[in-house]
XYZ file of C-alpha atoms in Angstrom:
118
model
C -14.408 21.592 -26.863
C -10.900 19.386 -27.043
C -11.247 16.885 -30.197
C -8.441 15.032 -28.434
C -9.064 11.136 -29.541
C -6.688 9.748 -27.482
C -7.357 6.778 -24.938
C -6.561 7.839 -21.411
C -4.238 5.718 -19.546
C -6.674 4.258 -17.657
C -9.357 3.203 -20.555
C -6.030 0.959 -22.145
C -5.706 -0.346 -18.699
C -9.560 -1.556 -18.349
C -9.944 -2.671 -21.306
C -6.755 -4.245 -21.320
C -8.168 -6.705 -17.876
C -12.042 -6.386 -20.002
C -9.860 -8.545 -22.842
C -8.118 -10.660 -20.537
C -11.125 -11.171 -18.041
C -12.925 -12.879 -21.000
C -10.222 -14.783 -22.441
C -10.315 -16.855 -19.634
C -14.315 -17.394 -19.555
C -14.580 -18.366 -22.525
C -10.834 -20.789 -21.331
C -12.576 -21.740 -18.056
C -15.850 -23.128 -20.552
C -13.347 -25.049 -22.870
C -12.647 -26.625 -20.093
C -15.869 -27.677 -18.177
C -17.177 -28.210 -22.334
C -13.784 -30.239 -22.155
C -14.681 -32.381 -19.289
C -18.308 -33.451 -19.847
C -16.558 -34.703 -23.593
C -15.188 -37.565 -21.240
C -17.664 -38.307 -19.365
C -17.443 -36.311 -16.460
C -20.565 -34.519 -14.724
C -21.699 -31.850 -16.158
C -21.860 -31.237 -11.609
C -18.958 -32.693 -10.989
C -17.944 -30.321 -14.259
C -18.893 -27.177 -12.533
C -17.054 -28.408 -8.683
C -14.192 -28.652 -10.879
C -13.573 -25.346 -12.269
C -14.875 -23.619 -9.016
C -12.539 -25.545 -6.951
C -9.190 -24.285 -10.023
C -11.113 -20.700 -8.769
C -10.928 -20.925 -4.762
C -6.924 -22.155 -5.830
C -6.329 -19.427 -7.878
C -7.921 -16.652 -4.787
C -6.102 -18.432 -2.297
C -3.341 -18.143 -3.395
C -3.902 -14.383 -4.777
C -4.514 -13.509 -1.055
C -2.114 -15.566 -0.020
C 0.186 -13.572 -2.171
C -1.016 -10.446 -1.107
C -1.029 -11.415 2.674
C 2.917 -11.784 2.268
C 3.531 -9.078 0.925
C 2.380 -6.402 2.698
C 3.572 -8.014 5.764
C 7.313 -7.800 3.897
C 5.553 -3.786 3.270
C 4.386 -3.797 6.600
C 7.991 -4.939 7.891
C 10.257 -2.747 5.557
C 7.885 0.592 6.976
C 8.537 -0.426 11.027
C 11.600 -0.850 10.017
C 12.576 2.616 8.346
C 9.824 4.108 11.555
C 12.023 1.946 14.169
C 15.459 3.368 11.956
C 14.484 7.446 11.851
C 13.416 7.653 15.465
C 16.491 5.771 16.453
C 18.860 8.666 18.753
C 22.248 7.453 17.940
C 23.226 9.945 20.217
C 25.684 9.987 22.344
C 24.863 11.737 25.712
C 28.177 15.051 25.430
C 31.019 14.422 28.000
C 30.677 16.916 31.308
C 33.238 17.072 34.020
C 31.078 16.717 37.229
C 30.452 14.878 40.655
C 28.890 11.728 40.126
C 28.620 8.382 41.805
C 32.406 7.428 41.030
C 33.746 11.043 42.542
C 35.262 14.230 40.215
C 35.625 12.940 36.365
C 34.447 13.482 32.709
C 31.270 11.300 32.467
C 28.653 10.741 29.328
C 25.401 9.763 31.172
C 25.865 8.626 34.062
C 29.436 6.164 33.050
C 31.928 7.334 34.482
C 34.730 7.357 31.002
C 38.092 9.081 32.775
C 41.063 6.963 34.009
C 40.315 8.508 38.389
C 41.713 7.781 40.940
C 42.476 4.494 42.666
C 43.914 5.464 45.894
C 41.537 6.900 48.513
C 42.807 9.147 50.576
C 41.958 8.962 54.715
């Protein structure tokens, strides 16, 4: 059995998140109390705190949407670049639409004869 007392990264990360959340909750309570001390009705103070929460959530979701959109664009561009066929067809001498000559795909690339024999 291990007697290792080291805390893992997950434990430290969770602990920090918990401390951060508790700190935020305390400050949120202080803001509500401060608003009520200034004469704002309790219901309105609570509504303002919730409005701030919703505004922060909206900003996080908006930012997350754009981060996801950029990531999808990068993945899409990488996928398109991977599937892009940059190899040109090999040139070959053959009989094609413009007569016998050097063709790349369906296009004749040599100069060819500029006159026709009758």
